[in-house]
Coordinates of C-alpha atoms and ligand atoms in Angstrom, one line a residue:
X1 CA 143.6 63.1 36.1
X2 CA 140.7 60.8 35.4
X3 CA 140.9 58.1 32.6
X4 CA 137.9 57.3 30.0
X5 CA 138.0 54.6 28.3
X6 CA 135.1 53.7 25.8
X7 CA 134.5 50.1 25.2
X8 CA 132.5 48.0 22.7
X9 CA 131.3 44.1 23.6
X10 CA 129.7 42.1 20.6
X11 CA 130.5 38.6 21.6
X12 CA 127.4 36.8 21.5
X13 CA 124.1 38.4 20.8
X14 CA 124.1 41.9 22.5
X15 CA 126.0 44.9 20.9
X16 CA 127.2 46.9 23.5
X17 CA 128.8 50.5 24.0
X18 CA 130.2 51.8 27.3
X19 CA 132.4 55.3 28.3
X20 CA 133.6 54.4 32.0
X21 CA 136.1 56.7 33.8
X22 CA 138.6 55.2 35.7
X23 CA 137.0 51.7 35.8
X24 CA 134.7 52.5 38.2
X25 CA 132.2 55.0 37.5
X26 CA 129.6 54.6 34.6
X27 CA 129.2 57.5 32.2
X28 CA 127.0 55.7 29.4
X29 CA 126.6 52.6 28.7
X30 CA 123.9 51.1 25.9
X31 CA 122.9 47.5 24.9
X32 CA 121.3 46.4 21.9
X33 CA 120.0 42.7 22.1
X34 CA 118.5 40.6 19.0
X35 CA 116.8 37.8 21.5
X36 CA 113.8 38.4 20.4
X37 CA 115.2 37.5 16.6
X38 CA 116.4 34.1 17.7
X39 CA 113.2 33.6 20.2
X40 CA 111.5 31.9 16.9
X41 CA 114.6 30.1 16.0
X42 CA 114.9 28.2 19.5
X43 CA 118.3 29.7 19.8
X44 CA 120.7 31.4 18.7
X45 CA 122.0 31.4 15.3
X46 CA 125.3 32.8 14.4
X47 CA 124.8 34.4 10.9
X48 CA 121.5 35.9 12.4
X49 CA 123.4 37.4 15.3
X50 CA 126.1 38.8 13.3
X51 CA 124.2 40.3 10.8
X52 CA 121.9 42.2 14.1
X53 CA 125.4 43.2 15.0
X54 CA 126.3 44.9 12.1
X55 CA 122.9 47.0 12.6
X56 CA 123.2 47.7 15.6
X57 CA 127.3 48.3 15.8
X58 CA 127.0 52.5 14.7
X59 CA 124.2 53.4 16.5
X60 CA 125.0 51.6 19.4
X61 CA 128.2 53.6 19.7
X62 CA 126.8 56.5 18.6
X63 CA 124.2 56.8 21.5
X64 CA 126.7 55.8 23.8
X65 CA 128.7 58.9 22.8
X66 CA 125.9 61.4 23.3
X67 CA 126.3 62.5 26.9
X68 CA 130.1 63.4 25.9
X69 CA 130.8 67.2 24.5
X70 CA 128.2 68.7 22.6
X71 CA 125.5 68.0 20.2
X72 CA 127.2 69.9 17.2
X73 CA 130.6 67.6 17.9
X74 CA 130.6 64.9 15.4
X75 CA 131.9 60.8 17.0
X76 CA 135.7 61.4 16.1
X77 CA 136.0 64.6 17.7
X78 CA 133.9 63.0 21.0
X79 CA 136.4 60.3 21.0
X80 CA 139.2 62.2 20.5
X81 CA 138.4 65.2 23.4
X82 CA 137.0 63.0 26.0
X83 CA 138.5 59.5 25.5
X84 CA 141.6 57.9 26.5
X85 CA 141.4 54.4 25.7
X86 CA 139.6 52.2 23.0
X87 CA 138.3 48.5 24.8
X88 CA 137.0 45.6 22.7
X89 CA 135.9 42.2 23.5
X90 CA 138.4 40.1 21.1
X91 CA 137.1 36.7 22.5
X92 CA 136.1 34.1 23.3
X93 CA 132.4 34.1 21.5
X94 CA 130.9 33.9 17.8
X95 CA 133.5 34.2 15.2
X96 CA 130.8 36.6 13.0
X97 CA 129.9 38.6 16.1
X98 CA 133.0 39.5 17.4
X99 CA 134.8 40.4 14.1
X100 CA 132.1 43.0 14.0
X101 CA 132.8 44.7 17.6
X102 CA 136.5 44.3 16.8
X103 CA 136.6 46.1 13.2
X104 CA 134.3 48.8 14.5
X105 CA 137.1 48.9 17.4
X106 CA 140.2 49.1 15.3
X107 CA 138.6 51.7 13.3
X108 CA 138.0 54.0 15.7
X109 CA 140.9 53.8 17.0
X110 CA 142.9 54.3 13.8
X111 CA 140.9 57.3 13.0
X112 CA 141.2 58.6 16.1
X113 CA 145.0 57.7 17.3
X114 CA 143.8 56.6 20.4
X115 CA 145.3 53.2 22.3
X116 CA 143.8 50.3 21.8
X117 CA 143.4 47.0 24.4
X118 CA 142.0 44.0 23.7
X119 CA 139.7 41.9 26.4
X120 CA 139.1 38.5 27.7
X121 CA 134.9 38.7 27.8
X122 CA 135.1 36.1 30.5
X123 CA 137.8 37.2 32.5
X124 CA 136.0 41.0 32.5
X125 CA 132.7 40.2 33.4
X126 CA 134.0 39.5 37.2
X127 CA 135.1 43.4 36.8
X128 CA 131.5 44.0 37.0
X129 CA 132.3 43.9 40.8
X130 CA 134.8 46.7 40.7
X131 CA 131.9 49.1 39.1
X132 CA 130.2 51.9 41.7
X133 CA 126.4 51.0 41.6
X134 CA 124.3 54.0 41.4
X135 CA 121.5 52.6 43.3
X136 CA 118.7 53.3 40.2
X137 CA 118.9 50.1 38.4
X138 CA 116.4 50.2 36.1
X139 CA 116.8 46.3 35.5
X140 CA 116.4 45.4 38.9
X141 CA 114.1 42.3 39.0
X142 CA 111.1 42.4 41.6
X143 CA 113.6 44.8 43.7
X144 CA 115.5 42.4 45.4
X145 CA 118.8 43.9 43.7
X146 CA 119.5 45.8 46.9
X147 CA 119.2 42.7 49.5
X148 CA 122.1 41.8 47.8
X149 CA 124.3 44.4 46.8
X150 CA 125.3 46.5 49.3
X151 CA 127.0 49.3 47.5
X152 CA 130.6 50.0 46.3
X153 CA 132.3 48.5 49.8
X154 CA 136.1 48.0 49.3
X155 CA 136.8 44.2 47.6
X156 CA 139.3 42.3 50.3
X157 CA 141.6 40.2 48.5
X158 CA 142.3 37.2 48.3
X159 CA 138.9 37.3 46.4
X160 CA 137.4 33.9 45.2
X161 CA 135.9 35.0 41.8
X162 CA 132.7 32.4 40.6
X163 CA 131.9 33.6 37.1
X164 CA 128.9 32.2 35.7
X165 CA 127.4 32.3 32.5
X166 CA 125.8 30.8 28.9
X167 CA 128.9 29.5 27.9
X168 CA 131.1 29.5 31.3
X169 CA 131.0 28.5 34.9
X170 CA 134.6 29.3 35.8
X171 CA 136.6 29.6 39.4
X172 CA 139.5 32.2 40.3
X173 CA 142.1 33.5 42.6
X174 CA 142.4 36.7 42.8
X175 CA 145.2 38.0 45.0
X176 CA 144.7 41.7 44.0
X177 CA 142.6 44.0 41.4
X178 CA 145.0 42.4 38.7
X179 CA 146.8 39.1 39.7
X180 CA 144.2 35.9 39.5
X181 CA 144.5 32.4 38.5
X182 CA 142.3 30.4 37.1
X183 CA 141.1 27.2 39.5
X184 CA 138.4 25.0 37.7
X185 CA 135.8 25.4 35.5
X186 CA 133.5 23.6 33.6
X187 CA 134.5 20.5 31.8
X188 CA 131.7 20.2 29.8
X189 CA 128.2 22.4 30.0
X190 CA 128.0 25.9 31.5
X191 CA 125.1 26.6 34.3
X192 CA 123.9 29.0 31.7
X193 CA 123.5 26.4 29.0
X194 CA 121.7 24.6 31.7
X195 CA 119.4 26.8 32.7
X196 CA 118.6 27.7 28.7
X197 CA 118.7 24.3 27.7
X198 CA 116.0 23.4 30.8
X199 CA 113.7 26.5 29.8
X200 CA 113.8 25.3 26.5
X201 CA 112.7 21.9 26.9
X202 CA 109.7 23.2 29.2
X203 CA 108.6 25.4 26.8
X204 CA 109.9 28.8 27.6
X205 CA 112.0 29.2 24.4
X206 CA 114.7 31.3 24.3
X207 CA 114.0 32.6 28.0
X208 CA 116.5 31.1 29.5
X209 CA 117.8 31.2 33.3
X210 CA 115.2 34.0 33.9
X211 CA 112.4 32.1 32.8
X212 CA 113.5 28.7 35.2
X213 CA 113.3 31.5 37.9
X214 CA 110.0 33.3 37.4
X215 CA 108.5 29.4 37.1
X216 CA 110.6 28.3 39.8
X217 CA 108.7 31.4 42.1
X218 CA 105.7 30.2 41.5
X219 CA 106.6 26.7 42.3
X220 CA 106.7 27.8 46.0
X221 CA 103.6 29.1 46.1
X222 CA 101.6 26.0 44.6
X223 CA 100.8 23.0 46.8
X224 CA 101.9 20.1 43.8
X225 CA 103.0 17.2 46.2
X226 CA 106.7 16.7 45.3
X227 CA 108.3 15.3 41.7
X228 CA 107.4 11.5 41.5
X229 CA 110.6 9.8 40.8
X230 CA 114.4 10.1 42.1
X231 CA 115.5 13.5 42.5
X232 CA 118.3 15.2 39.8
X233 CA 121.8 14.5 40.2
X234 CA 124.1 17.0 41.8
X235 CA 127.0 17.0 40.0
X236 CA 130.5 16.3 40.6
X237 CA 130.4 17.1 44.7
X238 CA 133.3 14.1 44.6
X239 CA 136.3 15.8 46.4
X240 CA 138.6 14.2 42.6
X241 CA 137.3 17.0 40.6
X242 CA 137.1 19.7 43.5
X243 CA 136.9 22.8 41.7
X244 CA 135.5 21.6 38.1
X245 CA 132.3 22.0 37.6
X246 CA 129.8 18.9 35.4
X247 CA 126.2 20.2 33.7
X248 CA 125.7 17.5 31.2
X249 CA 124.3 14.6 33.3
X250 CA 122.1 17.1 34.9
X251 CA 120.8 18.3 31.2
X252 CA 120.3 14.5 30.5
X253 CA 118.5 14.2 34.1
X254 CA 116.4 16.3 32.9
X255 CA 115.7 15.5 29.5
X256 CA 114.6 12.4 30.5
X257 CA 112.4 13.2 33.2
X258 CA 110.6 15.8 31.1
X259 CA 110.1 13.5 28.4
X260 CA 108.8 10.8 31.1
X261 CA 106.3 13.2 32.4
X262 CA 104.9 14.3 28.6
X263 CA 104.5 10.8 27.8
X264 CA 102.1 10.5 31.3
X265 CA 100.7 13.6 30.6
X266 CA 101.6 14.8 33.7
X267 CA 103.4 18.3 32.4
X268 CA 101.5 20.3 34.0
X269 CA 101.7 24.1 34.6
X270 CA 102.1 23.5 38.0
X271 CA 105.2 20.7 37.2
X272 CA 106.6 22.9 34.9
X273 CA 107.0 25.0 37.8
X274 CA 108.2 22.2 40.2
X275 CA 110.6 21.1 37.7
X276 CA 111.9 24.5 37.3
X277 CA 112.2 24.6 41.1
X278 CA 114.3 21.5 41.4
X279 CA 116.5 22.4 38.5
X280 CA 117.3 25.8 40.2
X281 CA 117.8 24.3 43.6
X282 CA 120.3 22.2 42.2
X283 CA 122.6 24.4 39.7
X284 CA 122.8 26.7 42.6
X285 CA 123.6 24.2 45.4
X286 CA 126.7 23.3 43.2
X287 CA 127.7 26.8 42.4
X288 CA 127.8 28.0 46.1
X289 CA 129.0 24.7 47.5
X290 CA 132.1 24.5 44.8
X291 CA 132.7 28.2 45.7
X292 CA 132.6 27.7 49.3
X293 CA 135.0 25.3 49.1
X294 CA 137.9 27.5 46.9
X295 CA 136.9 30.3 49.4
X296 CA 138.2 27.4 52.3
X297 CA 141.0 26.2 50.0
X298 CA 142.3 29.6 50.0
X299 CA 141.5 31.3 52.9
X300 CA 139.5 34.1 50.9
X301 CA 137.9 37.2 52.2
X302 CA 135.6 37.6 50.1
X303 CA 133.6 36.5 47.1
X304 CA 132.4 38.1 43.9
X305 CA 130.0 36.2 41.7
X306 CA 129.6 37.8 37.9
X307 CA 128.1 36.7 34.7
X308 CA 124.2 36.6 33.2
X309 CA 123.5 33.5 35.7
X310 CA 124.6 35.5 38.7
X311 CA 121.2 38.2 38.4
X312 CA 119.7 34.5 39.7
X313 CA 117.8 35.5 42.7
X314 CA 118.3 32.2 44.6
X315 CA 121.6 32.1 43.8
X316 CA 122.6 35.5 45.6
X317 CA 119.9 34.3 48.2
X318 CA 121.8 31.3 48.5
X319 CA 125.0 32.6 48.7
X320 CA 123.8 35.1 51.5
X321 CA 122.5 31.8 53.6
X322 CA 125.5 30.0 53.0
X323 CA 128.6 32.8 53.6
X324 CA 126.3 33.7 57.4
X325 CA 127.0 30.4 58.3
X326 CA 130.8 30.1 57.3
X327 CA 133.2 31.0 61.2
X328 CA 135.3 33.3 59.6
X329 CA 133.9 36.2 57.9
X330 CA 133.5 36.6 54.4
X331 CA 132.3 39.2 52.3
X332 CA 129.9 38.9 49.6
X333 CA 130.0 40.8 45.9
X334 CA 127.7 40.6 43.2
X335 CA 126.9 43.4 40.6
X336 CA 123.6 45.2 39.9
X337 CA 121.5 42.3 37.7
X338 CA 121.8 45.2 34.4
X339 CA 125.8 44.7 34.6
X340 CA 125.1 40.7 35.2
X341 CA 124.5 40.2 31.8
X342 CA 126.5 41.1 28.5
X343 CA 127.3 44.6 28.6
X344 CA 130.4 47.2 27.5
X345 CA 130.8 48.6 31.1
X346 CA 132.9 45.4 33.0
X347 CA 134.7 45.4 29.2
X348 CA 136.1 49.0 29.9
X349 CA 136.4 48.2 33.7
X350 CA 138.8 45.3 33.0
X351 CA 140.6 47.3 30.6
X352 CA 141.4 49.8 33.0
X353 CA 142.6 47.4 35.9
X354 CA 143.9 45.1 34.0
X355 CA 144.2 45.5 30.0
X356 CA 147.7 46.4 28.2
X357 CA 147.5 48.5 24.8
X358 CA 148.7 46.3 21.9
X359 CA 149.2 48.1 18.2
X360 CA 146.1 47.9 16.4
X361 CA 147.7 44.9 14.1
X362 CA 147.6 42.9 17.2
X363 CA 144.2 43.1 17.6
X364 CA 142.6 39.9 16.5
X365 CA 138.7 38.5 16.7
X366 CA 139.8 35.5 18.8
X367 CA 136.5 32.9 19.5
X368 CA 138.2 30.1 21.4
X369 CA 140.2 32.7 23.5
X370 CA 141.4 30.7 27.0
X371 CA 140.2 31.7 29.6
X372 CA 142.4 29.5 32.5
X373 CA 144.7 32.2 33.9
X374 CA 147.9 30.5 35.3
X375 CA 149.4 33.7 36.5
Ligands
KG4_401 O1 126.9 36.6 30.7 P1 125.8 36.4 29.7 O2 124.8 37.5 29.5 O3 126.2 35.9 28.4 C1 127.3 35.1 28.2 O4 128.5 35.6 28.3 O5 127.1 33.8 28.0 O6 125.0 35.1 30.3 C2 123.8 34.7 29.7 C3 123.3 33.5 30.6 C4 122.2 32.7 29.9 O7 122.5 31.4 30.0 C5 121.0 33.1 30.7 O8 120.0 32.1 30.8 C6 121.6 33.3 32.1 O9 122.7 34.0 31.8 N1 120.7 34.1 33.0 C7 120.1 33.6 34.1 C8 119.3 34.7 34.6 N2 119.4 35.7 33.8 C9 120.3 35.4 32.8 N3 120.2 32.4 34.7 C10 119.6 32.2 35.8 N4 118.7 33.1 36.4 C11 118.6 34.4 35.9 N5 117.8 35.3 36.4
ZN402 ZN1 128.9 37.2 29.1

């Protein structure tokens, strides 16, 4: 018998509802995003995000629900005929955001006597990888989606997990669909931040790591004659901090240089684009070459990258070059660029391979939540 579960992600900014049957196969999924409210505050800003939240929490679920039953069932008697399982995101994120995902949550599942299992937003997004594509992506940027997903093949384990996002740039083991331990992360910045940070201070506001890449495209097709000045650090390739991960000097790299060029009046369209360029080329390099290395540490089959930073384009590009190159074979995951970013359906995926039902008392908005798995 199959198993839906419907879960709800409110972490950050997005509001998200998804009903996923036995982890794998999507049967609705909606995001509601308030970026364009914190575009004209530079960022994002908590009370502004909660409050969207709060909007956006109802009819969120509500739409999500619609393809269940029939029109003239009302929510509770959706949930209660067609789902199994209630998933929330309980952390880690914005203390005002995810109270609002978890409440909404708790209620349901009160009224509706249905389990409840709380989620690790981090940990799921990698579960993204466990998800059957249906190859009409709407989100699919410029089409490449499909050079690097090829669909719904079998994960080999042991599976080195890279996820890689605003707030996170994490490593795992994962010896199974459930085991995994967590091998490094960041110690300080996320790639994410990086990227947002970087788009940010060249003017693309809250545009973040898709911005750097759109600039960084055209970069390639310019003729600028290279950066003047030393190039940007790559971080922490020093074989002490193997699998951590070090974004700050980078931002401060590039803080300075950007100020440097202002002052000469040299920030030009076209080095905005080169900049962009060299910022990419560098994040990236230090996400596939730490990876590379866990994937040696640990004699892994294959790889699945997850998280908002991994719809990067010359990331998965990378990655592609990189894993054709390794002796033994490895093989290569990453999700659809619309499950990349925040979204309910890896919530509800990672519930169902992974999550334990708690009593609804136990169910607690949690922002610093760990995420280093030692088990
Ligand atoms: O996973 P996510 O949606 O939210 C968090 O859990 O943080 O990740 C958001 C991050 C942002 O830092 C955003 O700039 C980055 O993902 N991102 C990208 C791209 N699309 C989103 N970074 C690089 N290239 C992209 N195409
Ligand atoms: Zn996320």
């Amino acid at each position: 018998m199959s198993m839906n579960i419907l879960a709800i992600e409110s972490s950050c900014d997005e509001t998200a509802a998804a009903v996923v049957q036995d982890g794998t196969k999507i049967i609705s999924s909606v995001v509601a995003s308030s970026h364009a409210m914190h575009e004209k505050y530079g960022g994002i800003v908590p009370e502004v995000a909660a409050r969207m939240q709060l909007e956006s929490v109802i009819p969120t679920i509500t739409e999500c629900l619609l393809p269940l039953g029939n029109a003239s069932q009302n929510m509770r008697e959706k949930i209660s005929e067609h789902i199994d399982f209630i998933a929330v995101t309980v952390g880690p994120g914005l203390i005002g955001s995810l109270l609002v995902g978890v409440e909404a949550a708790k209620t349901i599942a009160l009224a509706t006597n249905k389990p409840i299992i709380p989620v690790n937003h981090v940990l799921a997004h990698m579960y993204a990888n466990f998800v059957r594509s249906e190859r009409n992506d709407s989100q699919q940027i410029n089409g490449n989606d499909k050079m690097t997903q090829k669909d719904n093949r079998e994960i080999q384990f042991p599976a080195i997990s890279l996820v890689v996002s605003g707030g996170h740039t994490e490593l795992y083991l994962l010896n199974n669909e459930k085991e995994m331990r967590w091998l490094g992360g960041t110690i300080d910045d996320a790639a994410g931040e990086c990227f947002d940070k970087t788009a940010r201070l060249l003017g693309f506001g809250h545009g973040g790591g898709l911005a750097i890449q759109e600039a960084a495209t055209r970069y390639k097709k310019t003729d600028i004659s290279p950066l003047p000045g030393k190039a940007l650090p790559i971080p922490m390739l020093s074989n002490e901090h193997v699998l951590d991960f070090s974004f700050s000097g980078l931002k401060t790299a590039i803080l300075r240089k950007v100020t440097a060029l202002d002052e000469q009046h040299l920030l030009s369209d076209d080095m905005i684009a080169a900049l962009s360029y060299e910022v990419q080329e560098t994040i990236t390099d230090v996400l596939v070459k730490k990876t590379l290395k866990a994937v040696a540490l640990h004699n892994a089959k294959a790889i699945l990258l997850s998280g908002g930073v991994s719809a990067n384009l010359r990331l998965r590009e990378k990655f592609l070059q990189k894993i054709a190159l390794l002796a033994a074979p490895v093989d290569f995951h990453v999700p659809p660029v619309s499950l990349c970013t925040d979204n309910a359906v890896y919530i509800a995926s990672y519930a169902h391979f992974r999550g334990v039902p708690v009593p609804v008392t136990e169910v607690n908005a949690t922002p610093d939540l760990s995420v280093e798995v030692l088990s």
